[in-house]
Short mmCIF file of C-alpha atoms in Angstrom, two decimals:
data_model
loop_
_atom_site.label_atom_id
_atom_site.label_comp_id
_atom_site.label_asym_id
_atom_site.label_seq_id
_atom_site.Cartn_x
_atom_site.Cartn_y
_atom_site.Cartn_z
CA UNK A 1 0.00 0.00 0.00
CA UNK A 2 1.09 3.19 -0.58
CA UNK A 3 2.88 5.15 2.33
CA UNK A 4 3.62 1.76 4.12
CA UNK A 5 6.87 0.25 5.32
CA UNK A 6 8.07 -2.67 4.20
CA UNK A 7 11.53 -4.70 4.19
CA UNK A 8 12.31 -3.71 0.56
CA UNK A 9 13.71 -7.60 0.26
CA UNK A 10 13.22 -9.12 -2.81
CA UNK A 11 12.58 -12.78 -0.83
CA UNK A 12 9.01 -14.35 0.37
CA UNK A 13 9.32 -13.97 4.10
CA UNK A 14 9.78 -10.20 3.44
CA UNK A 15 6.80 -10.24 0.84
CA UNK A 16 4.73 -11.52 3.43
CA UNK A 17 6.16 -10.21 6.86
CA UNK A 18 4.92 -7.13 4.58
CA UNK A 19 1.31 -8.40 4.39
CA UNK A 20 0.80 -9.66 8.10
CA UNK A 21 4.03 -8.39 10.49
CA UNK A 22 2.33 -5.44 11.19
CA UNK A 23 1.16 -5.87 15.14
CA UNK A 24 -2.24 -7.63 15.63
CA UNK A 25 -2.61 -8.64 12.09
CA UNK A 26 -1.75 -12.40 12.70
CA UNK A 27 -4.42 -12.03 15.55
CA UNK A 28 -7.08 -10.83 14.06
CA UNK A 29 -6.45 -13.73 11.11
CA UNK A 30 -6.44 -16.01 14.29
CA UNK A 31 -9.77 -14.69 14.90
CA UNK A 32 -10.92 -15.62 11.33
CA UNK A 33 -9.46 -19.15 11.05
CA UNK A 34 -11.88 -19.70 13.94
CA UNK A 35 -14.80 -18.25 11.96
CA UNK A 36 -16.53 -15.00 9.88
CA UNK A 37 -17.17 -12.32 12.26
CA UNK A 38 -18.55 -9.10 12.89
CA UNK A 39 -16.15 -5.77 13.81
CA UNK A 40 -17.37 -5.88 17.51
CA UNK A 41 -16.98 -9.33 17.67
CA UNK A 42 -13.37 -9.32 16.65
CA UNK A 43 -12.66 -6.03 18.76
CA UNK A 44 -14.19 -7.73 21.67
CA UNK A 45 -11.96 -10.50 21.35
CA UNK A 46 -8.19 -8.88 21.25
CA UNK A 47 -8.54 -6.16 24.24
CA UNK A 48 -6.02 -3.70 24.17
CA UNK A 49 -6.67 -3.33 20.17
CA UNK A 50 -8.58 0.19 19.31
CA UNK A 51 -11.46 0.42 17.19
CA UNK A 52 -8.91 2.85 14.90
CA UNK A 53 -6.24 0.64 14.41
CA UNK A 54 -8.38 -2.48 14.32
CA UNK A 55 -10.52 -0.52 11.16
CA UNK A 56 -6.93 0.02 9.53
CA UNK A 57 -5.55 -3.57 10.14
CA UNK A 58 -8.55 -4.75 8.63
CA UNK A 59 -8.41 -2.63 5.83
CA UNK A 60 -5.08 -3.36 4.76
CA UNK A 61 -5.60 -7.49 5.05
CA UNK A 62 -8.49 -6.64 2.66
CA UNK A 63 -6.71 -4.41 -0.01
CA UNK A 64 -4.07 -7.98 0.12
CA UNK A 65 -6.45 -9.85 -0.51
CA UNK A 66 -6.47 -11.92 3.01
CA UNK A 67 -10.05 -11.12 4.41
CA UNK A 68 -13.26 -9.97 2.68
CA UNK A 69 -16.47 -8.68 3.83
CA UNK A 70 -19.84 -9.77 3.51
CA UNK A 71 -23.24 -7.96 4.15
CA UNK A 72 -25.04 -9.76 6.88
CA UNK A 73 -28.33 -11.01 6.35
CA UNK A 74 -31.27 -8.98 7.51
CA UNK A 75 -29.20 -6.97 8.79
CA UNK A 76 -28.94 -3.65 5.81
CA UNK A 77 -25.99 -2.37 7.74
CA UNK A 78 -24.29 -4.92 9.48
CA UNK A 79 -20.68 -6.60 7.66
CA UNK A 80 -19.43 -9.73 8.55
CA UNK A 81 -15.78 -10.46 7.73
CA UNK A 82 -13.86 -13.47 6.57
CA UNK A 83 -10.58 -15.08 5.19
CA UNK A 84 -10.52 -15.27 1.46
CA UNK A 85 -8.76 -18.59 0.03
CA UNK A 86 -5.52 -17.10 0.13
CA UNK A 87 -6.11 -15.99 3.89
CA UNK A 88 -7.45 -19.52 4.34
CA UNK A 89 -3.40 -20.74 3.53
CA UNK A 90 -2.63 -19.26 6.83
CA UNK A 91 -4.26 -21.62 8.88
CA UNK A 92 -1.41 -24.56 8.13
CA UNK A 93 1.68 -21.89 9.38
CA UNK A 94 -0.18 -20.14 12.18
CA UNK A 95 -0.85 -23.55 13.62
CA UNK A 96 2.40 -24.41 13.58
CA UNK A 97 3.77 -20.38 15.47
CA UNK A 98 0.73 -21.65 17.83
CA UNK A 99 2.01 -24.67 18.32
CA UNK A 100 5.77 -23.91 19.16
CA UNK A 101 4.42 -20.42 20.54
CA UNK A 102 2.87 -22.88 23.56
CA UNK A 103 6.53 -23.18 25.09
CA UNK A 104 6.64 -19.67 26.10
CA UNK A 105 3.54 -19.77 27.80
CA UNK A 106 4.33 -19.13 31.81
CA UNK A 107 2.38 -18.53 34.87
CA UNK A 108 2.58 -15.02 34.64
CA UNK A 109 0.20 -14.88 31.62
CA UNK A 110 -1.71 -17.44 33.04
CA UNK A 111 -2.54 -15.03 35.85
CA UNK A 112 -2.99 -11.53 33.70
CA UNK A 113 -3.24 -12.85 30.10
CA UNK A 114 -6.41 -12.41 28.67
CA UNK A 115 -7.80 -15.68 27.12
CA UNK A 116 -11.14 -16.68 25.60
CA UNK A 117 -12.52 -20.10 25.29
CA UNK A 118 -12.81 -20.26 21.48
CA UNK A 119 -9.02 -19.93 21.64
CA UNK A 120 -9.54 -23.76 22.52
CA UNK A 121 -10.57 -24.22 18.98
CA UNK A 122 -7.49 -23.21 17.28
CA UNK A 123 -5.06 -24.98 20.13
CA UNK A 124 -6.85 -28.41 19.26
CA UNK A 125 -5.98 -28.08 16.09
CA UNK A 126 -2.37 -26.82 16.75
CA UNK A 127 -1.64 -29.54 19.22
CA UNK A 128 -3.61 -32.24 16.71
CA UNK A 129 -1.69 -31.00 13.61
CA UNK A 130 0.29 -33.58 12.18
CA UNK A 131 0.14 -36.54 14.81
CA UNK A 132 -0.68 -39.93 14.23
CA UNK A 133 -4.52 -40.43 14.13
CA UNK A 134 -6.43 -42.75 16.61
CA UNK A 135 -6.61 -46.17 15.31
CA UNK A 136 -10.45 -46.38 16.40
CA UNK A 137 -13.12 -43.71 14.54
CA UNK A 138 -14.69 -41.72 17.21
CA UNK A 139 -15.28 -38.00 18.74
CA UNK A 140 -14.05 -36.28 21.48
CA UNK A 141 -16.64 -33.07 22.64
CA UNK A 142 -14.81 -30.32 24.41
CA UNK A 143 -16.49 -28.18 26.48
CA UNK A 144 -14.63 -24.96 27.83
CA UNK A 145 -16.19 -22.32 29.41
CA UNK A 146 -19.00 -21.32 26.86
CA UNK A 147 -18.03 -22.95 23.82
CA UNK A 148 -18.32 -26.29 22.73
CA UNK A 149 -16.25 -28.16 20.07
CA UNK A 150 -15.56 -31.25 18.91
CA UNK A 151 -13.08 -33.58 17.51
CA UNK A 152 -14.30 -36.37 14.75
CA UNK A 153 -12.01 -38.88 13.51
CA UNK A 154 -13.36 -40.86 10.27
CA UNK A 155 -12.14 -41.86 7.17
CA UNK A 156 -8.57 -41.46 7.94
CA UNK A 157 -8.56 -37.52 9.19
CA UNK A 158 -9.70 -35.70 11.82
CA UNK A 159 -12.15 -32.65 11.72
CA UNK A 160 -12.45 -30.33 14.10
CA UNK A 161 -16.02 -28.20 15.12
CA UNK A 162 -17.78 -26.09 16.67
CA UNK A 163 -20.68 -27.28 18.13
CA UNK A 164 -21.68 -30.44 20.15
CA UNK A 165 -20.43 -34.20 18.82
CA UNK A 166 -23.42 -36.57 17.81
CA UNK A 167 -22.30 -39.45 20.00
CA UNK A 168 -19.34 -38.59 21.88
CA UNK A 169 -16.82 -41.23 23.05
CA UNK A 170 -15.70 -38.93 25.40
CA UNK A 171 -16.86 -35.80 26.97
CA UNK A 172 -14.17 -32.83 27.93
CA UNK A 173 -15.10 -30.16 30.85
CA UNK A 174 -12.68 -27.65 31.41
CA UNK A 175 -12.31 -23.21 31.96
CA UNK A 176 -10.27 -21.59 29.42
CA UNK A 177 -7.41 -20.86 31.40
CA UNK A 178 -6.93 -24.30 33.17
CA UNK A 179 -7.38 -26.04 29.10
CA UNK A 180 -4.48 -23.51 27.21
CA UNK A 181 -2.17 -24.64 30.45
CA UNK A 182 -2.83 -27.97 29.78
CA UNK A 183 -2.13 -27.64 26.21
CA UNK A 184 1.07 -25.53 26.66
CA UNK A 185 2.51 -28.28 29.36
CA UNK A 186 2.04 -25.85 32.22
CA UNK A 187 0.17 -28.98 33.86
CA UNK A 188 -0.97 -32.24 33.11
CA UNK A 189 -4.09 -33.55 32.37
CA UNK A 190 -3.79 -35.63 35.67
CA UNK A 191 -3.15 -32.42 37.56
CA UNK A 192 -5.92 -30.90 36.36
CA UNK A 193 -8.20 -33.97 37.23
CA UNK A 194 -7.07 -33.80 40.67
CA UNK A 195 -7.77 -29.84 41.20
CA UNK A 196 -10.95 -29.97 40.27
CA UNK A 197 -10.16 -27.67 37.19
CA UNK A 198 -11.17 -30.73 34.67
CA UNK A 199 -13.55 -33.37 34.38
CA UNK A 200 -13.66 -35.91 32.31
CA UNK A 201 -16.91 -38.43 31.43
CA UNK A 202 -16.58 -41.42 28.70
CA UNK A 203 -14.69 -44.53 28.17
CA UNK A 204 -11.28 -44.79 29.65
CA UNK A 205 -9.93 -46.34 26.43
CA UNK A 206 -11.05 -43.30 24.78
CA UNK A 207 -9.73 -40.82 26.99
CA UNK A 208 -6.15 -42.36 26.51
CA UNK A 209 -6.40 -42.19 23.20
CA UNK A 210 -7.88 -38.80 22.66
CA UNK A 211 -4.71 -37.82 25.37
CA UNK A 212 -2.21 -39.29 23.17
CA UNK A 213 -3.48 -37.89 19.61
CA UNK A 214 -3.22 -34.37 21.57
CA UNK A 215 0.09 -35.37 22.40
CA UNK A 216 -0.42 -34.65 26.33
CA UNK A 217 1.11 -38.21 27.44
CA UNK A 218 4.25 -36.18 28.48
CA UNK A 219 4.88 -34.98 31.46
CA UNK A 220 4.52 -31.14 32.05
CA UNK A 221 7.71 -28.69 31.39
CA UNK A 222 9.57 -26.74 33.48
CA UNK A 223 8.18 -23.67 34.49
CA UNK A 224 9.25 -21.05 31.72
CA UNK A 225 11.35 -19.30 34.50
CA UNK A 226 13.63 -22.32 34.50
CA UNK A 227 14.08 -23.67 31.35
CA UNK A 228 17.27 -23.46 29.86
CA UNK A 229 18.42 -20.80 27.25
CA UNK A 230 18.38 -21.21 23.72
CA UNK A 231 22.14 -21.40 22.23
CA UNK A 232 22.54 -18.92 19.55
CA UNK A 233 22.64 -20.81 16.31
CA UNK A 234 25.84 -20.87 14.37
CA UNK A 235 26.52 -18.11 11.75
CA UNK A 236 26.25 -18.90 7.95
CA UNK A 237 -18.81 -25.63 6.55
CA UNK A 238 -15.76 -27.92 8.66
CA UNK A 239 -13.51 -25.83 10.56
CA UNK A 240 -10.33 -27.69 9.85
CA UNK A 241 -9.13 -30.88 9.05
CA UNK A 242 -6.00 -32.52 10.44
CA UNK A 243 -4.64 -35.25 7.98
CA UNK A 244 -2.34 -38.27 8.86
CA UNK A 245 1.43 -38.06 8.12
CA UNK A 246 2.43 -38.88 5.04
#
């Protein structure tokens, strides 16, 4: 766009660092990849984000073709917005930041992070991306806080959705806080189970595997504050689907 920075680099990463660095962009895509949403909902959603700069963010994904908007039925001024295909090709990388963003997760942001339950959504996916699939077809229903979601394996793949499963194997209760810890290895499932925090109804058989397909059979890391530093390295209508290694 005209007027904006960008890393004059004649390379990919640049080209797109262009498109999405800017702060909150990647969020509000986050917010997106869950589903099409209104500008409240969105604003309501990443606090700390003004309705200014959240109008210009969105304006810019736009004029790159990432996001789109859409009149709302019945509604004559009302606009819903939503990822076009090309802002659909985010979802496979921002799982994967999500996924390895989880390690720096520490009790500090547990205690003033903000965090919303449909978060949950996108860090199933993130922790399912890529793992070996159950060997048994089944769902897992997840319910955290005020959303509901489920996992369905079938076919060979697993989908993830919004919404309640049809016959759940197993049945997930949790609060948004206690289910990103969990899925950052702040605290095991077990832990959890113990607190109070989570409860968990369905066949036992099922509840291992859904554990393992998460990849939660680990035991929980070190708190943040003590892991070890990083050497430098040497100079030089579903949601989502989740398919088996190849």
């Amino acid at each position: 766009m005209k007027g904006k920075r960008n890393y004059g680099q004649f390379c990919g990463l640049a080209a797109g660092l262009d498109v999405v660095g800017e702060r909150w962009a990647l969020l509000i895509v986050r917010e997106l990849l869950i589903g099409p949403a209104r500008f409240n909902e969105i604003l309501g959603n990443l606090p700390g984000l003004g309705p200014n700069l959240l109008s210009d963010r969105l304006r810019a994904l736009a004029a790159h073709g990432v996001l789109e908007s859409a009149a709302v039925p019945g509604d004559g001024r009302g606009r819903r917005y939503r990822l076009t295909e090309r802002g659909e090709q985010l979802r496979e990388p921002l799982l994967a930041l999500a996924r390895w963003g989880m390690a720096f997760l520490g009790e500090e942001e547990a205690r003033g992070g903000a965090v919303r339950a449909s978060w949950g959504i996108l860090a199933v996916q993130a922790m399912i991306h890529g793992r070996p699939l159950p060997g048994t077809d089944e769902s897992y229903e997840f319910r955290v806080a005020d959303e509901t979601f489920h996992i369905e394996v079938a076919d060979g793949r697993a989908v993830t959705r919004r919404g309640p499963a049809g016959a759940p194997a197993l049945v997930v209760v949790t609060d948004a806080e206690t289910f990103v810890s969990i899925g950052a290895g702040m605290r095991t499932p077990f832990e959890a189970l113990i607190s109070g925090r989570l409860r968990i109804e369905g066949d036992p058989e099922a509840a291992r595997r859904c554990v393992e397909f998460m990849g939660l059979l680990d035991a929980a890391r070190p708190p943040a504050a003590t892991a070890p530093a990083v050497p430098a390295a040497p100079s030089g209508e579903p949601v989502a689907a989740a398919a088996p290694p190849g």
